[in-house]
Structure formats: C-alpha cells, structure tokens
Amino acid sequence: MCDSNQSEAFLNMLTRRGLLEDPEIDDNKVRQAEKTKKRNMYHNTQLMLKHYRDINWALECFPEGVAEELDRPLHNLDSLLSLINTELGMGNAKLENRLMSIQRSRLLLDRVNEALTVLRHKPGNGELMYQSLYLSYIAPETVGTVEILYRLNISARHFYRIRQQAINILSICLWAAPAGELDAWLEVLTILEAI
C-alpha cells in the first residue's frame, strides 16, 4: 500500500509540473493561460523599465536620506553601515522596513542589469536590442524617440519592432524562475527518499 501511495504522489507531482498530461485541462485553457502569462510578463517588464531611472535615483539617494533621518552626517559607507547596525539593534522598525525595500529594489535592478547583459550578447541584433532599451529606459538622460532613431540609424517601424522583441526577451530572462525548477527537483528528491 505504501508503494502505491508513493507512486501516486510521484505521478501527481509530475502532472502538476506539466511533465505528464493532465486529463482535466483542455488545450484551449492552456493556450489562454499561457497567453495571459506572457502578456503579464511583457507588461511587468515594460512597467519596470519605465520606472528604472526613478528606482536607480532612489537607490542613489538612500544614504543621504538615512543620514538626514538619523540626524547624523555620514562620511563614508562604513559609518553608514555601523550606524544602521546600531539603529537596527535598538529596534528601529521604520529603518528596517526601508532597508528591506531598498534591498528588494537593488535585487530587482541587478536582475534587470543581468538580463540586459544577456540580451546585449545575443547573436545577430543583440546590441541593437540593447541600445533600443538603454536609450529608451536606462540612460541617465531622457532621450526622445527622434533622437533614438537618429542615434541608432533605423526607421521608427524597425525601432518599435526591435524594442518590442527586446522587451519580450528581457521578460523571459526576468520572469522565468529557475527557482521553480529547483522546487521541482527538491520535490522529486523528497518523494524518492521516501521510497
């Protein structure tokens, strides 16, 4: 009986992970779910790119903001870290929440930068895709579309097509979660250990 339960658990896990066909799901539902997922990935990536400069600016202003909040001038990173550790030790929840928010924002920007690096090294038109995103969203100064077209020496139609492709590739890099694959392997190992 134990082997039967373990076999059923293993088959259920494979079905949940999409490795075995689920008889309760028809193709139309799968297509619709996949379409919605891709649309959300694209939208989230585009939204993040639109706010990239603001997020970067907020991260640059963080040390000065903390110094003002704590009413102490900070001369270097070491004094900032020391002061933050002292405040956290005294239970400054507001500062702790700000630090966690800044940490998440920094991780997000790092993921975007890594994905941009991957995009830039794409064979063929990777550099053009990278430049279209960089000039549109990442460059410190705001660059208008006409200026971007001039700098890249491409037509407006080509620019929008390339930029859309670049956002699609970037969204795959950002939202394809290898952690999910890791969870699947851990689940398989857990089931197999019980055998």
PDB file of C-alpha atoms in Angstrom:
ATOM      1  CA  MET A   1       0.000   0.000   0.000  1.00  0.00           C
ATOM      2  CA  CYS A   2       2.884   2.356   0.790  1.00  0.00           C
ATOM      3  CA  ASP A   3       4.410   1.868  -2.672  1.00  0.00           C
ATOM      4  CA  SER A   4       1.050   2.680  -4.259  1.00  0.00           C
ATOM      5  CA  ASN A   5       0.761   5.970  -2.320  1.00  0.00           C
ATOM      6  CA  GLN A   6       4.314   6.955  -3.225  1.00  0.00           C
ATOM      7  CA  SER A   7       3.730   6.097  -6.890  1.00  0.00           C
ATOM      8  CA  GLU A   8       0.551   8.147  -6.891  1.00  0.00           C
ATOM      9  CA  ALA A   9       2.346  11.083  -5.222  1.00  0.00           C
ATOM     10  CA  PHE A  10       5.101  10.887  -7.808  1.00  0.00           C
ATOM     11  CA  LEU A  11       2.600  10.815 -10.710  1.00  0.00           C
ATOM     12  CA  ASN A  12       0.662  13.730  -9.193  1.00  0.00           C
ATOM     13  CA  MET A  13       3.865  15.750  -8.868  1.00  0.00           C
ATOM     14  CA  LEU A  14       4.813  15.030 -12.499  1.00  0.00           C
ATOM     15  CA  THR A  15       1.322  16.070 -13.621  1.00  0.00           C
ATOM     16  CA  ARG A  16       1.463  19.336 -11.605  1.00  0.00           C
ATOM     17  CA  ARG A  17       4.843  20.146 -13.146  1.00  0.00           C
ATOM     18  CA  GLY A  18       3.435  19.599 -16.643  1.00  0.00           C
ATOM     19  CA  LEU A  19       5.593  16.591 -17.393  1.00  0.00           C
ATOM     20  CA  LEU A  20       2.547  14.311 -17.662  1.00  0.00           C
ATOM     21  CA  GLU A  21      -0.695  15.232 -19.369  1.00  0.00           C
ATOM     22  CA  ASP A  22      -3.492  16.344 -17.055  1.00  0.00           C
ATOM     23  CA  PRO A  23      -6.810  14.967 -18.347  1.00  0.00           C
ATOM     24  CA  GLU A  24      -8.741  17.812 -16.661  1.00  0.00           C
ATOM     25  CA  ILE A  25      -7.069  20.521 -18.766  1.00  0.00           C
ATOM     26  CA  ASP A  26      -8.088  21.073 -22.366  1.00  0.00           C
ATOM     27  CA  ASP A  27      -5.817  22.785 -24.880  1.00  0.00           C
ATOM     28  CA  ASN A  28      -7.907  25.956 -25.046  1.00  0.00           C
ATOM     29  CA  LYS A  29      -7.471  26.589 -21.303  1.00  0.00           C
ATOM     30  CA  VAL A  30      -3.729  26.039 -21.573  1.00  0.00           C
ATOM     31  CA  ARG A  31      -3.404  28.393 -24.534  1.00  0.00           C
ATOM     32  CA  GLN A  32      -5.440  31.080 -22.777  1.00  0.00           C
ATOM     33  CA  ALA A  33      -3.421  30.762 -19.553  1.00  0.00           C
ATOM     34  CA  GLU A  34      -0.141  30.895 -21.469  1.00  0.00           C
ATOM     35  CA  LYS A  35      -1.313  33.965 -23.405  1.00  0.00           C
ATOM     36  CA  THR A  36      -2.292  35.741 -20.173  1.00  0.00           C
ATOM     37  CA  LYS A  37       1.028  34.827 -18.547  1.00  0.00           C
ATOM     38  CA  LYS A  38       3.045  36.171 -21.491  1.00  0.00           C
ATOM     39  CA  ARG A  39       1.000  39.394 -21.598  1.00  0.00           C
ATOM     40  CA  ASN A  40       1.569  39.929 -17.867  1.00  0.00           C
ATOM     41  CA  MET A  41       5.298  39.203 -18.185  1.00  0.00           C
ATOM     42  CA  TYR A  42       5.624  41.743 -21.008  1.00  0.00           C
ATOM     43  CA  HIS A  43       3.550  44.348 -19.155  1.00  0.00           C
ATOM     44  CA  ASN A  44       5.511  43.908 -15.898  1.00  0.00           C
ATOM     45  CA  THR A  45       8.841  44.166 -17.727  1.00  0.00           C
ATOM     46  CA  GLN A  46       7.784  47.288 -19.601  1.00  0.00           C
ATOM     47  CA  LEU A  47       6.460  48.868 -16.396  1.00  0.00           C
ATOM     48  CA  MET A  48       9.714  48.109 -14.590  1.00  0.00           C
ATOM     49  CA  LEU A  49      11.765  49.576 -17.435  1.00  0.00           C
ATOM     50  CA  LYS A  50       9.649  52.753 -17.389  1.00  0.00           C
ATOM     51  CA  HIS A  51      10.488  53.208 -13.694  1.00  0.00           C
ATOM     52  CA  TYR A  52      14.147  52.125 -13.922  1.00  0.00           C
ATOM     53  CA  ARG A  53      15.522  55.678 -13.700  1.00  0.00           C
ATOM     54  CA  ASP A  54      13.349  56.501 -10.669  1.00  0.00           C
ATOM     55  CA  ILE A  55      14.336  53.313  -8.852  1.00  0.00           C
ATOM     56  CA  ASN A  56      18.003  53.944  -9.591  1.00  0.00           C
ATOM     57  CA  TRP A  57      17.691  57.542  -8.374  1.00  0.00           C
ATOM     58  CA  ALA A  58      16.020  56.400  -5.130  1.00  0.00           C
ATOM     59  CA  LEU A  59      18.847  53.943  -4.503  1.00  0.00           C
ATOM     60  CA  GLU A  60      21.436  56.666  -5.048  1.00  0.00           C
ATOM     61  CA  CYS A  61      19.642  58.984  -2.596  1.00  0.00           C
ATOM     62  CA  PHE A  62      19.234  56.337   0.108  1.00  0.00           C
ATOM     63  CA  PRO A  63      22.453  57.027   2.105  1.00  0.00           C
ATOM     64  CA  GLU A  64      21.712  60.770   2.246  1.00  0.00           C
ATOM     65  CA  GLY A  65      18.114  60.082   3.276  1.00  0.00           C
ATOM     66  CA  VAL A  66      19.231  57.795   6.092  1.00  0.00           C
ATOM     67  CA  ALA A  67      21.749  60.386   7.288  1.00  0.00           C
ATOM     68  CA  GLU A  68      19.023  63.042   7.411  1.00  0.00           C
ATOM     69  CA  GLU A  69      16.582  60.670   9.129  1.00  0.00           C
ATOM     70  CA  LEU A  70      19.132  59.766  11.796  1.00  0.00           C
ATOM     71  CA  ASP A  71      20.254  63.424  12.185  1.00  0.00           C
ATOM     72  CA  ARG A  72      23.909  62.494  11.728  1.00  0.00           C
ATOM     73  CA  PRO A  73      26.219  63.252   8.824  1.00  0.00           C
ATOM     74  CA  LEU A  74      27.756  60.202   7.189  1.00  0.00           C
ATOM     75  CA  HIS A  75      31.167  60.463   5.637  1.00  0.00           C
ATOM     76  CA  ASN A  76      31.501  57.013   4.139  1.00  0.00           C
ATOM     77  CA  LEU A  77      29.822  53.656   3.693  1.00  0.00           C
ATOM     78  CA  ASP A  78      31.432  52.173   6.791  1.00  0.00           C
ATOM     79  CA  SER A  79      29.941  54.821   9.057  1.00  0.00           C
ATOM     80  CA  LEU A  80      26.548  54.329   7.380  1.00  0.00           C
ATOM     81  CA  LEU A  81      26.658  50.572   7.964  1.00  0.00           C
ATOM     82  CA  SER A  82      27.801  50.995  11.560  1.00  0.00           C
ATOM     83  CA  LEU A  83      25.031  53.474  12.295  1.00  0.00           C
ATOM     84  CA  ILE A  84      22.410  51.306  10.602  1.00  0.00           C
ATOM     85  CA  ASN A  85      23.508  48.260  12.608  1.00  0.00           C
ATOM     86  CA  THR A  86      23.215  50.300  15.817  1.00  0.00           C
ATOM     87  CA  GLU A  87      19.727  51.550  14.894  1.00  0.00           C
ATOM     88  CA  LEU A  88      18.543  48.073  13.915  1.00  0.00           C
ATOM     89  CA  GLY A  89      19.891  46.719  17.194  1.00  0.00           C
ATOM     90  CA  MET A  90      17.764  49.296  19.010  1.00  0.00           C
ATOM     91  CA  GLY A  91      14.665  48.117  17.100  1.00  0.00           C
ATOM     92  CA  ASN A  92      14.186  50.906  14.545  1.00  0.00           C
ATOM     93  CA  ALA A  93      11.398  49.163  12.550  1.00  0.00           C
ATOM     94  CA  LYS A  94      10.965  52.067  10.130  1.00  0.00           C
ATOM     95  CA  LEU A  95      14.613  51.926   9.105  1.00  0.00           C
ATOM     96  CA  GLU A  96      14.481  48.126   8.904  1.00  0.00           C
ATOM     97  CA  ASN A  97      11.488  48.273   6.538  1.00  0.00           C
ATOM     98  CA  ARG A  98      13.234  50.874   4.387  1.00  0.00           C
ATOM     99  CA  LEU A  99      16.339  48.704   4.234  1.00  0.00           C
ATOM    100  CA  MET A 100      14.307  45.677   3.163  1.00  0.00           C
ATOM    101  CA  SER A 101      12.573  47.746   0.488  1.00  0.00           C
ATOM    102  CA  ILE A 102      15.885  49.099  -0.777  1.00  0.00           C
ATOM    103  CA  GLN A 103      17.346  45.593  -0.789  1.00  0.00           C
ATOM    104  CA  ARG A 104      14.442  44.276  -2.899  1.00  0.00           C
ATOM    105  CA  SER A 105      14.760  47.226  -5.277  1.00  0.00           C
ATOM    106  CA  ARG A 106      18.502  46.649  -5.590  1.00  0.00           C
ATOM    107  CA  LEU A 107      17.981  42.949  -6.318  1.00  0.00           C
ATOM    108  CA  LEU A 108      15.408  43.846  -8.947  1.00  0.00           C
ATOM    109  CA  LEU A 109      17.766  46.304 -10.635  1.00  0.00           C
ATOM    110  CA  ASP A 110      20.541  43.720 -10.523  1.00  0.00           C
ATOM    111  CA  ARG A 111      18.248  41.183 -12.250  1.00  0.00           C
ATOM    112  CA  VAL A 112      17.364  43.762 -14.910  1.00  0.00           C
ATOM    113  CA  ASN A 113      21.047  44.561 -15.463  1.00  0.00           C
ATOM    114  CA  GLU A 114      21.915  40.861 -15.751  1.00  0.00           C
ATOM    115  CA  ALA A 115      19.085  40.336 -18.250  1.00  0.00           C
ATOM    116  CA  LEU A 116      20.269  43.362 -20.254  1.00  0.00           C
ATOM    117  CA  THR A 117      23.773  41.882 -20.381  1.00  0.00           C
ATOM    118  CA  VAL A 118      22.364  38.587 -21.680  1.00  0.00           C
ATOM    119  CA  LEU A 119      20.327  40.493 -24.274  1.00  0.00           C
ATOM    120  CA  ARG A 120      23.363  42.511 -25.367  1.00  0.00           C
ATOM    121  CA  HIS A 121      25.304  39.312 -26.122  1.00  0.00           C
ATOM    122  CA  LYS A 122      22.504  37.811 -28.219  1.00  0.00           C
ATOM    123  CA  PRO A 123      23.938  36.842 -31.617  1.00  0.00           C
ATOM    124  CA  GLY A 124      22.759  38.926 -34.518  1.00  0.00           C
ATOM    125  CA  ASN A 125      20.913  42.011 -33.353  1.00  0.00           C
ATOM    126  CA  GLY A 126      21.536  41.839 -29.585  1.00  0.00           C
ATOM    127  CA  GLU A 127      23.483  45.077 -29.463  1.00  0.00           C
ATOM    128  CA  LEU A 128      20.728  46.921 -31.364  1.00  0.00           C
ATOM    129  CA  MET A 129      18.095  45.498 -28.999  1.00  0.00           C
ATOM    130  CA  TYR A 130      20.187  46.507 -26.001  1.00  0.00           C
ATOM    131  CA  GLN A 131      20.694  50.041 -27.337  1.00  0.00           C
ATOM    132  CA  SER A 132      16.971  50.435 -28.052  1.00  0.00           C
ATOM    133  CA  LEU A 133      16.165  49.600 -24.418  1.00  0.00           C
ATOM    134  CA  TYR A 134      19.105  51.511 -22.991  1.00  0.00           C
ATOM    135  CA  LEU A 135      18.274  54.734 -24.810  1.00  0.00           C
ATOM    136  CA  SER A 136      14.533  54.378 -24.127  1.00  0.00           C
ATOM    137  CA  TYR A 137      14.608  53.487 -20.445  1.00  0.00           C
ATOM    138  CA  ILE A 138      18.047  53.096 -18.851  1.00  0.00           C
ATOM    139  CA  ALA A 139      20.225  56.030 -19.954  1.00  0.00           C
ATOM    140  CA  PRO A 140      20.558  58.678 -17.233  1.00  0.00           C
ATOM    141  CA  GLU A 141      19.142  61.363 -19.522  1.00  0.00           C
ATOM    142  CA  THR A 142      15.736  61.020 -21.149  1.00  0.00           C
ATOM    143  CA  VAL A 143      16.181  60.564 -24.898  1.00  0.00           C
ATOM    144  CA  GLY A 144      13.298  61.284 -27.281  1.00  0.00           C
ATOM    145  CA  THR A 145      12.234  58.847 -29.966  1.00  0.00           C
ATOM    146  CA  VAL A 146      13.521  61.043 -32.801  1.00  0.00           C
ATOM    147  CA  GLU A 147      16.953  61.228 -31.177  1.00  0.00           C
ATOM    148  CA  ILE A 148      16.973  57.449 -30.611  1.00  0.00           C
ATOM    149  CA  LEU A 149      16.118  56.846 -34.272  1.00  0.00           C
ATOM    150  CA  TYR A 150      18.956  59.165 -35.290  1.00  0.00           C
ATOM    151  CA  ARG A 151      21.489  57.550 -32.944  1.00  0.00           C
ATOM    152  CA  LEU A 152      20.559  54.009 -33.998  1.00  0.00           C
ATOM    153  CA  ASN A 153      20.135  54.968 -37.662  1.00  0.00           C
ATOM    154  CA  ILE A 154      16.924  52.954 -38.075  1.00  0.00           C
ATOM    155  CA  SER A 155      13.321  53.657 -39.059  1.00  0.00           C
ATOM    156  CA  ALA A 156      10.576  54.149 -36.486  1.00  0.00           C
ATOM    157  CA  ARG A 157       8.894  50.903 -37.504  1.00  0.00           C
ATOM    158  CA  HIS A 158      12.153  48.951 -37.133  1.00  0.00           C
ATOM    159  CA  PHE A 159      12.819  50.618 -33.757  1.00  0.00           C
ATOM    160  CA  TYR A 160       9.426  49.710 -32.281  1.00  0.00           C
ATOM    161  CA  ARG A 161       9.669  46.145 -33.573  1.00  0.00           C
ATOM    162  CA  ILE A 162      13.194  45.702 -32.177  1.00  0.00           C
ATOM    163  CA  ARG A 163      12.245  47.269 -28.852  1.00  0.00           C
ATOM    164  CA  GLN A 164       9.190  45.008 -28.531  1.00  0.00           C
ATOM    165  CA  GLN A 165      11.325  41.940 -29.267  1.00  0.00           C
ATOM    166  CA  ALA A 166      13.892  43.130 -26.730  1.00  0.00           C
ATOM    167  CA  ILE A 167      11.228  43.555 -24.032  1.00  0.00           C
ATOM    168  CA  ASN A 168       9.906  40.066 -24.810  1.00  0.00           C
ATOM    169  CA  ILE A 169      13.384  38.550 -24.440  1.00  0.00           C
ATOM    170  CA  LEU A 170      14.038  40.563 -21.294  1.00  0.00           C
ATOM    171  CA  SER A 171      10.744  39.422 -19.776  1.00  0.00           C
ATOM    172  CA  ILE A 172      11.689  35.788 -20.390  1.00  0.00           C
ATOM    173  CA  CYS A 173      15.056  36.369 -18.711  1.00  0.00           C
ATOM    174  CA  LEU A 174      13.457  38.147 -15.748  1.00  0.00           C
ATOM    175  CA  TRP A 175      10.373  36.096 -15.053  1.00  0.00           C
ATOM    176  CA  ALA A 176      11.482  32.590 -15.996  1.00  0.00           C
ATOM    177  CA  ALA A 177      12.125  31.379 -12.487  1.00  0.00           C
ATOM    178  CA  PRO A 178      14.847  28.779 -12.130  1.00  0.00           C
ATOM    179  CA  ALA A 179      13.762  28.541  -8.502  1.00  0.00           C
ATOM    180  CA  GLY A 180      10.640  26.728  -9.740  1.00  0.00           C
ATOM    181  CA  GLU A 181      12.831  24.119 -11.383  1.00  0.00           C
ATOM    182  CA  LEU A 182      14.758  23.781  -8.152  1.00  0.00           C
ATOM    183  CA  ASP A 183      11.499  23.261  -6.260  1.00  0.00           C
ATOM    184  CA  ALA A 184      10.537  20.504  -8.710  1.00  0.00           C
ATOM    185  CA  TRP A 185      13.821  18.690  -8.171  1.00  0.00           C
ATOM    186  CA  LEU A 186      13.519  19.026  -4.404  1.00  0.00           C
ATOM    187  CA  GLU A 187      10.012  17.595  -4.571  1.00  0.00           C
ATOM    188  CA  VAL A 188      11.224  14.646  -6.684  1.00  0.00           C
ATOM    189  CA  LEU A 189      14.056  14.007  -4.214  1.00  0.00           C
ATOM    190  CA  THR A 190      11.646  14.121  -1.283  1.00  0.00           C
ATOM    191  CA  ILE A 191       9.353  11.558  -2.921  1.00  0.00           C
ATOM    192  CA  LEU A 192      12.258   9.340  -3.919  1.00  0.00           C
ATOM    193  CA  GLU A 193      13.779   9.465  -0.422  1.00  0.00           C
ATOM    194  CA  ALA A 194      10.502   8.137   0.990  1.00  0.00           C
ATOM    195  CA  ILE A 195      10.657   5.064  -1.289  1.00  0.00           C
TER     196      ILE A 195
END
